[in-house]
Amino acid sequence: MTEPQECLSFPCIGEPAPDFEAETTHGPLKLSDLKGKWVILFSHPADFTPVCTTEFLAFSAINDELKALNVQLVGLSVDSVSAHLAWVHAVKEKMGIQIPFPIIADLTMKVSNLYGMIH
């Protein structure tokens, strides 16, 4: 069993967002590489669940509009890259929708803890 990690609070408005490096469905991502963009970092509990799939479909539908506003979507969950890729493939195959933004594989919960997402 793993040791519980300290839950940090959400970053406050006006504070710099905590930087991180993570593996994603689009390859490695370093948050600081997105400097100059607005970033929507959102979390979902697990791949292959109905609610999470619905959220991803909704974000996919507005991705182009957000990109035009200089916004980068980034999803996150504690599933692996291979699980994310299988889920993205299933969504494309069954619903005809491509998930166009990266999904972080946060198996160690490093990013989740940086942003106070784990309680």
Short mmCIF file of N, CA and C in Angstrom, two decimals:
data_model
loop_
_atom_site.label_atom_id
_atom_site.label_comp_id
_atom_site.label_asym_id
_atom_site.label_seq_id
_atom_site.Cartn_x
_atom_site.Cartn_y
_atom_site.Cartn_z
N MET A 1 0.84 -1.18 0.00
CA MET A 1 0.00 0.00 0.00
C MET A 1 0.88 1.24 0.00
N THR A 2 0.48 2.25 -0.77
CA THR A 2 1.28 3.46 -0.84
C THR A 2 0.96 4.38 0.31
N GLU A 3 1.94 5.18 0.66
CA GLU A 3 1.76 6.17 1.73
C GLU A 3 0.86 7.29 1.22
N PRO A 4 -0.07 7.78 2.05
CA PRO A 4 -0.87 8.92 1.62
C PRO A 4 0.04 10.12 1.40
N GLN A 5 -0.25 10.89 0.35
CA GLN A 5 0.54 12.07 0.07
C GLN A 5 -0.20 13.29 0.58
N GLU A 6 0.57 14.32 0.89
CA GLU A 6 -0.02 15.55 1.39
C GLU A 6 -0.87 16.18 0.31
N CYS A 7 -2.08 16.59 0.67
CA CYS A 7 -2.96 17.29 -0.25
C CYS A 7 -2.66 18.78 -0.16
N LEU A 8 -2.22 19.33 -1.26
CA LEU A 8 -1.95 20.76 -1.30
C LEU A 8 -3.23 21.49 -1.67
N SER A 9 -3.31 22.75 -1.34
CA SER A 9 -4.50 23.52 -1.67
C SER A 9 -4.45 23.93 -3.15
N PHE A 10 -5.60 24.34 -3.64
CA PHE A 10 -5.65 24.84 -5.01
C PHE A 10 -4.77 26.08 -5.10
N PRO A 11 -4.10 26.29 -6.23
CA PRO A 11 -3.37 27.54 -6.40
C PRO A 11 -4.36 28.71 -6.36
N CYS A 12 -3.95 29.80 -5.78
CA CYS A 12 -4.81 30.98 -5.68
C CYS A 12 -4.70 31.83 -6.94
N ILE A 13 -5.75 32.56 -7.22
CA ILE A 13 -5.74 33.48 -8.36
C ILE A 13 -4.59 34.46 -8.17
N GLY A 14 -3.85 34.67 -9.23
CA GLY A 14 -2.70 35.57 -9.18
C GLY A 14 -1.39 34.88 -8.90
N GLU A 15 -1.44 33.67 -8.37
CA GLU A 15 -0.21 32.90 -8.14
C GLU A 15 0.17 32.17 -9.42
N PRO A 16 1.45 31.98 -9.63
CA PRO A 16 1.84 31.17 -10.80
C PRO A 16 1.33 29.74 -10.64
N ALA A 17 0.88 29.16 -11.74
CA ALA A 17 0.45 27.76 -11.72
C ALA A 17 1.68 26.89 -11.49
N PRO A 18 1.56 25.87 -10.63
CA PRO A 18 2.70 24.97 -10.43
C PRO A 18 3.08 24.27 -11.74
N ASP A 19 4.35 24.33 -12.08
CA ASP A 19 4.82 23.68 -13.31
C ASP A 19 4.95 22.18 -13.08
N PHE A 20 4.84 21.43 -14.14
CA PHE A 20 5.00 19.99 -14.06
C PHE A 20 5.39 19.46 -15.43
N GLU A 21 5.96 18.26 -15.43
CA GLU A 21 6.20 17.49 -16.64
C GLU A 21 5.42 16.21 -16.49
N ALA A 22 4.74 15.79 -17.57
CA ALA A 22 3.91 14.59 -17.49
C ALA A 22 3.84 13.92 -18.86
N GLU A 23 3.59 12.62 -18.83
CA GLU A 23 3.33 11.86 -20.05
C GLU A 23 1.86 12.02 -20.40
N THR A 24 1.57 12.19 -21.67
CA THR A 24 0.19 12.35 -22.13
C THR A 24 -0.06 11.51 -23.37
N THR A 25 -1.29 11.52 -23.80
CA THR A 25 -1.66 10.83 -25.04
C THR A 25 -1.02 11.49 -26.26
N HIS A 26 -0.49 12.70 -26.12
CA HIS A 26 0.19 13.40 -27.21
C HIS A 26 1.69 13.48 -26.97
N GLY A 27 2.21 12.68 -26.07
CA GLY A 27 3.64 12.71 -25.75
C GLY A 27 3.89 13.53 -24.49
N PRO A 28 5.17 13.78 -24.19
CA PRO A 28 5.51 14.52 -22.98
C PRO A 28 4.95 15.95 -23.03
N LEU A 29 4.54 16.44 -21.86
CA LEU A 29 4.01 17.80 -21.75
C LEU A 29 4.63 18.46 -20.55
N LYS A 30 5.12 19.67 -20.74
CA LYS A 30 5.60 20.50 -19.64
C LYS A 30 4.70 21.73 -19.63
N LEU A 31 4.04 21.98 -18.50
CA LEU A 31 3.08 23.08 -18.44
C LEU A 31 3.71 24.40 -18.88
N SER A 32 4.94 24.65 -18.47
CA SER A 32 5.58 25.92 -18.82
C SER A 32 5.77 26.09 -20.33
N ASP A 33 5.72 25.01 -21.10
CA ASP A 33 5.78 25.12 -22.56
C ASP A 33 4.52 25.76 -23.13
N LEU A 34 3.46 25.83 -22.35
CA LEU A 34 2.21 26.44 -22.79
C LEU A 34 2.10 27.90 -22.36
N LYS A 35 3.20 28.46 -21.85
CA LYS A 35 3.20 29.86 -21.41
C LYS A 35 2.71 30.74 -22.55
N GLY A 36 1.86 31.69 -22.20
CA GLY A 36 1.28 32.58 -23.20
C GLY A 36 -0.11 32.14 -23.65
N LYS A 37 -0.52 30.96 -23.23
CA LYS A 37 -1.86 30.44 -23.53
C LYS A 37 -2.66 30.39 -22.23
N TRP A 38 -3.96 30.42 -22.37
CA TRP A 38 -4.84 30.06 -21.28
C TRP A 38 -4.90 28.54 -21.28
N VAL A 39 -4.89 27.94 -20.13
CA VAL A 39 -4.94 26.48 -20.04
C VAL A 39 -6.13 26.07 -19.17
N ILE A 40 -6.93 25.16 -19.69
CA ILE A 40 -7.98 24.54 -18.87
C ILE A 40 -7.49 23.14 -18.56
N LEU A 41 -7.08 22.94 -17.32
CA LEU A 41 -6.64 21.64 -16.83
C LEU A 41 -7.82 21.06 -16.06
N PHE A 42 -8.36 19.96 -16.56
CA PHE A 42 -9.51 19.36 -15.90
C PHE A 42 -9.25 17.90 -15.63
N SER A 43 -9.86 17.41 -14.58
CA SER A 43 -9.63 16.05 -14.12
C SER A 43 -10.88 15.21 -14.30
N HIS A 44 -10.67 13.93 -14.56
CA HIS A 44 -11.78 12.97 -14.58
C HIS A 44 -11.35 11.74 -13.80
N PRO A 45 -12.30 11.06 -13.15
CA PRO A 45 -11.92 9.95 -12.26
C PRO A 45 -11.35 8.73 -12.98
N ALA A 46 -11.91 8.37 -14.13
CA ALA A 46 -11.44 7.14 -14.77
C ALA A 46 -11.91 7.08 -16.22
N ASP A 47 -11.10 6.45 -17.05
CA ASP A 47 -11.48 6.21 -18.44
C ASP A 47 -12.64 5.21 -18.50
N PHE A 48 -13.33 5.21 -19.60
CA PHE A 48 -14.41 4.25 -19.89
C PHE A 48 -15.61 4.40 -18.96
N THR A 49 -15.83 5.59 -18.41
CA THR A 49 -17.02 5.82 -17.59
C THR A 49 -17.94 6.78 -18.35
N PRO A 50 -19.26 6.63 -18.19
CA PRO A 50 -20.20 7.45 -18.98
C PRO A 50 -20.07 8.96 -18.73
N VAL A 51 -19.96 9.37 -17.49
CA VAL A 51 -19.89 10.81 -17.21
C VAL A 51 -18.61 11.40 -17.78
N CYS A 52 -17.49 10.74 -17.59
CA CYS A 52 -16.23 11.25 -18.11
C CYS A 52 -16.24 11.33 -19.63
N THR A 53 -16.81 10.33 -20.25
CA THR A 53 -16.90 10.33 -21.71
C THR A 53 -17.74 11.51 -22.18
N THR A 54 -18.85 11.77 -21.51
CA THR A 54 -19.72 12.90 -21.86
C THR A 54 -18.96 14.22 -21.73
N GLU A 55 -18.19 14.38 -20.67
CA GLU A 55 -17.40 15.60 -20.49
C GLU A 55 -16.39 15.77 -21.62
N PHE A 56 -15.72 14.69 -21.97
CA PHE A 56 -14.72 14.76 -23.04
C PHE A 56 -15.36 15.06 -24.39
N LEU A 57 -16.53 14.52 -24.64
CA LEU A 57 -17.24 14.82 -25.88
C LEU A 57 -17.61 16.29 -25.94
N ALA A 58 -18.06 16.85 -24.82
CA ALA A 58 -18.44 18.27 -24.77
C ALA A 58 -17.21 19.15 -24.99
N PHE A 59 -16.09 18.84 -24.34
CA PHE A 59 -14.87 19.62 -24.55
C PHE A 59 -14.37 19.47 -25.99
N SER A 60 -14.47 18.29 -26.56
CA SER A 60 -14.05 18.09 -27.95
C SER A 60 -14.86 18.95 -28.91
N ALA A 61 -16.16 19.09 -28.61
CA ALA A 61 -17.04 19.88 -29.47
C ALA A 61 -16.68 21.37 -29.48
N ILE A 62 -16.09 21.87 -28.39
CA ILE A 62 -15.74 23.29 -28.34
C ILE A 62 -14.24 23.54 -28.45
N ASN A 63 -13.47 22.50 -28.72
CA ASN A 63 -12.01 22.63 -28.77
C ASN A 63 -11.56 23.68 -29.79
N ASP A 64 -12.12 23.66 -31.00
CA ASP A 64 -11.70 24.64 -32.02
C ASP A 64 -12.01 26.07 -31.59
N GLU A 65 -13.17 26.26 -30.98
CA GLU A 65 -13.55 27.58 -30.49
C GLU A 65 -12.58 28.05 -29.41
N LEU A 66 -12.21 27.15 -28.51
CA LEU A 66 -11.26 27.49 -27.45
C LEU A 66 -9.88 27.79 -28.03
N LYS A 67 -9.44 26.99 -29.00
CA LYS A 67 -8.13 27.24 -29.63
C LYS A 67 -8.08 28.63 -30.25
N ALA A 68 -9.21 29.05 -30.87
CA ALA A 68 -9.27 30.39 -31.47
C ALA A 68 -9.12 31.48 -30.42
N LEU A 69 -9.43 31.16 -29.18
CA LEU A 69 -9.28 32.09 -28.06
C LEU A 69 -7.95 31.90 -27.32
N ASN A 70 -7.04 31.12 -27.91
CA ASN A 70 -5.72 30.83 -27.34
C ASN A 70 -5.82 30.03 -26.04
N VAL A 71 -6.76 29.08 -26.02
CA VAL A 71 -6.97 28.22 -24.86
C VAL A 71 -6.55 26.79 -25.21
N GLN A 72 -5.77 26.17 -24.35
CA GLN A 72 -5.36 24.78 -24.51
C GLN A 72 -6.07 23.93 -23.47
N LEU A 73 -6.82 22.94 -23.93
CA LEU A 73 -7.43 21.97 -23.03
C LEU A 73 -6.42 20.89 -22.69
N VAL A 74 -6.41 20.44 -21.42
CA VAL A 74 -5.57 19.34 -20.99
C VAL A 74 -6.40 18.53 -19.99
N GLY A 75 -6.66 17.26 -20.32
CA GLY A 75 -7.35 16.36 -19.40
C GLY A 75 -6.35 15.65 -18.51
N LEU A 76 -6.84 15.10 -17.41
CA LEU A 76 -5.95 14.42 -16.46
C LEU A 76 -6.74 13.36 -15.71
N SER A 77 -6.13 12.20 -15.53
CA SER A 77 -6.64 11.21 -14.58
C SER A 77 -5.49 10.32 -14.16
N VAL A 78 -5.74 9.47 -13.20
CA VAL A 78 -4.70 8.59 -12.70
C VAL A 78 -4.59 7.30 -13.51
N ASP A 79 -5.28 7.22 -14.65
CA ASP A 79 -5.12 6.08 -15.55
C ASP A 79 -3.82 6.22 -16.34
N SER A 80 -3.38 5.14 -16.96
CA SER A 80 -2.13 5.13 -17.73
C SER A 80 -2.35 5.69 -19.14
N VAL A 81 -1.24 6.01 -19.80
CA VAL A 81 -1.32 6.47 -21.19
C VAL A 81 -1.98 5.40 -22.05
N SER A 82 -1.62 4.12 -21.85
CA SER A 82 -2.21 3.06 -22.67
C SER A 82 -3.72 2.96 -22.45
N ALA A 83 -4.18 3.13 -21.21
CA ALA A 83 -5.63 3.13 -20.94
C ALA A 83 -6.29 4.34 -21.61
N HIS A 84 -5.66 5.50 -21.51
CA HIS A 84 -6.20 6.70 -22.17
C HIS A 84 -6.31 6.48 -23.67
N LEU A 85 -5.26 5.94 -24.27
CA LEU A 85 -5.27 5.73 -25.72
C LEU A 85 -6.34 4.73 -26.13
N ALA A 86 -6.54 3.68 -25.36
CA ALA A 86 -7.59 2.70 -25.65
C ALA A 86 -8.96 3.37 -25.56
N TRP A 87 -9.14 4.22 -24.57
CA TRP A 87 -10.42 4.92 -24.38
C TRP A 87 -10.66 5.90 -25.52
N VAL A 88 -9.64 6.68 -25.88
CA VAL A 88 -9.75 7.63 -27.00
C VAL A 88 -10.12 6.87 -28.28
N HIS A 89 -9.49 5.72 -28.50
CA HIS A 89 -9.80 4.90 -29.67
C HIS A 89 -11.26 4.41 -29.63
N ALA A 90 -11.71 3.97 -28.46
CA ALA A 90 -13.09 3.49 -28.32
C ALA A 90 -14.09 4.62 -28.58
N VAL A 91 -13.80 5.81 -28.08
CA VAL A 91 -14.68 6.96 -28.32
C VAL A 91 -14.75 7.26 -29.81
N LYS A 92 -13.62 7.25 -30.48
CA LYS A 92 -13.57 7.50 -31.93
C LYS A 92 -14.35 6.41 -32.69
N GLU A 93 -14.14 5.16 -32.30
CA GLU A 93 -14.77 4.03 -32.99
C GLU A 93 -16.28 4.00 -32.77
N LYS A 94 -16.73 4.22 -31.55
CA LYS A 94 -18.15 4.08 -31.22
C LYS A 94 -18.97 5.34 -31.44
N MET A 95 -18.32 6.51 -31.31
CA MET A 95 -19.07 7.76 -31.40
C MET A 95 -18.62 8.66 -32.53
N GLY A 96 -17.52 8.28 -33.20
CA GLY A 96 -17.05 9.06 -34.33
C GLY A 96 -16.42 10.39 -33.96
N ILE A 97 -15.99 10.53 -32.71
CA ILE A 97 -15.42 11.80 -32.25
C ILE A 97 -13.98 11.58 -31.81
N GLN A 98 -13.10 12.40 -32.36
CA GLN A 98 -11.69 12.36 -31.99
C GLN A 98 -11.46 13.29 -30.80
N ILE A 99 -10.78 12.82 -29.78
CA ILE A 99 -10.41 13.66 -28.65
C ILE A 99 -9.12 14.39 -29.08
N PRO A 100 -9.21 15.71 -29.33
CA PRO A 100 -8.09 16.41 -29.95
C PRO A 100 -7.05 16.99 -28.99
N PHE A 101 -7.24 16.84 -27.71
CA PHE A 101 -6.33 17.46 -26.73
C PHE A 101 -5.64 16.36 -25.92
N PRO A 102 -4.51 16.69 -25.30
CA PRO A 102 -3.77 15.68 -24.54
C PRO A 102 -4.48 15.31 -23.23
N ILE A 103 -4.27 14.05 -22.83
CA ILE A 103 -4.76 13.56 -21.55
C ILE A 103 -3.54 13.08 -20.76
N ILE A 104 -3.35 13.65 -19.59
CA ILE A 104 -2.21 13.32 -18.74
C ILE A 104 -2.45 11.99 -18.04
N ALA A 105 -1.42 11.15 -18.04
CA ALA A 105 -1.41 9.93 -17.24
C ALA A 105 -0.73 10.26 -15.92
N ASP A 106 -1.50 10.33 -14.86
CA ASP A 106 -0.98 10.77 -13.56
C ASP A 106 -1.00 9.61 -12.56
N LEU A 107 -0.33 8.52 -12.93
CA LEU A 107 -0.32 7.32 -12.08
C LEU A 107 0.24 7.58 -10.68
N THR A 108 1.21 8.47 -10.58
CA THR A 108 1.81 8.77 -9.27
C THR A 108 1.06 9.86 -8.53
N MET A 109 0.06 10.44 -9.16
CA MET A 109 -0.76 11.53 -8.60
C MET A 109 0.05 12.80 -8.34
N LYS A 110 1.19 12.93 -8.98
CA LYS A 110 2.06 14.09 -8.80
C LYS A 110 1.33 15.38 -9.21
N VAL A 111 0.75 15.39 -10.40
CA VAL A 111 0.07 16.59 -10.89
C VAL A 111 -1.20 16.84 -10.08
N SER A 112 -1.96 15.79 -9.82
CA SER A 112 -3.19 15.91 -9.03
C SER A 112 -2.91 16.54 -7.67
N ASN A 113 -1.85 16.12 -7.04
CA ASN A 113 -1.50 16.67 -5.73
C ASN A 113 -1.01 18.11 -5.82
N LEU A 114 -0.30 18.45 -6.89
CA LEU A 114 0.15 19.83 -7.06
C LEU A 114 -1.02 20.80 -7.09
N TYR A 115 -2.14 20.34 -7.63
CA TYR A 115 -3.31 21.19 -7.80
C TYR A 115 -4.42 20.90 -6.78
N GLY A 116 -4.12 20.14 -5.74
CA GLY A 116 -5.08 19.90 -4.68
C GLY A 116 -6.30 19.11 -5.12
N MET A 117 -6.14 18.23 -6.10
CA MET A 117 -7.27 17.47 -6.64
C MET A 117 -7.53 16.17 -5.88
N ILE A 118 -6.59 15.73 -5.08
CA ILE A 118 -6.75 14.47 -4.36
C ILE A 118 -7.08 14.79 -2.89
N HIS A 119 -8.15 14.23 -2.39
CA HIS A 119 -8.57 14.48 -1.01
C HIS A 119 -8.63 13.19 -0.25
#
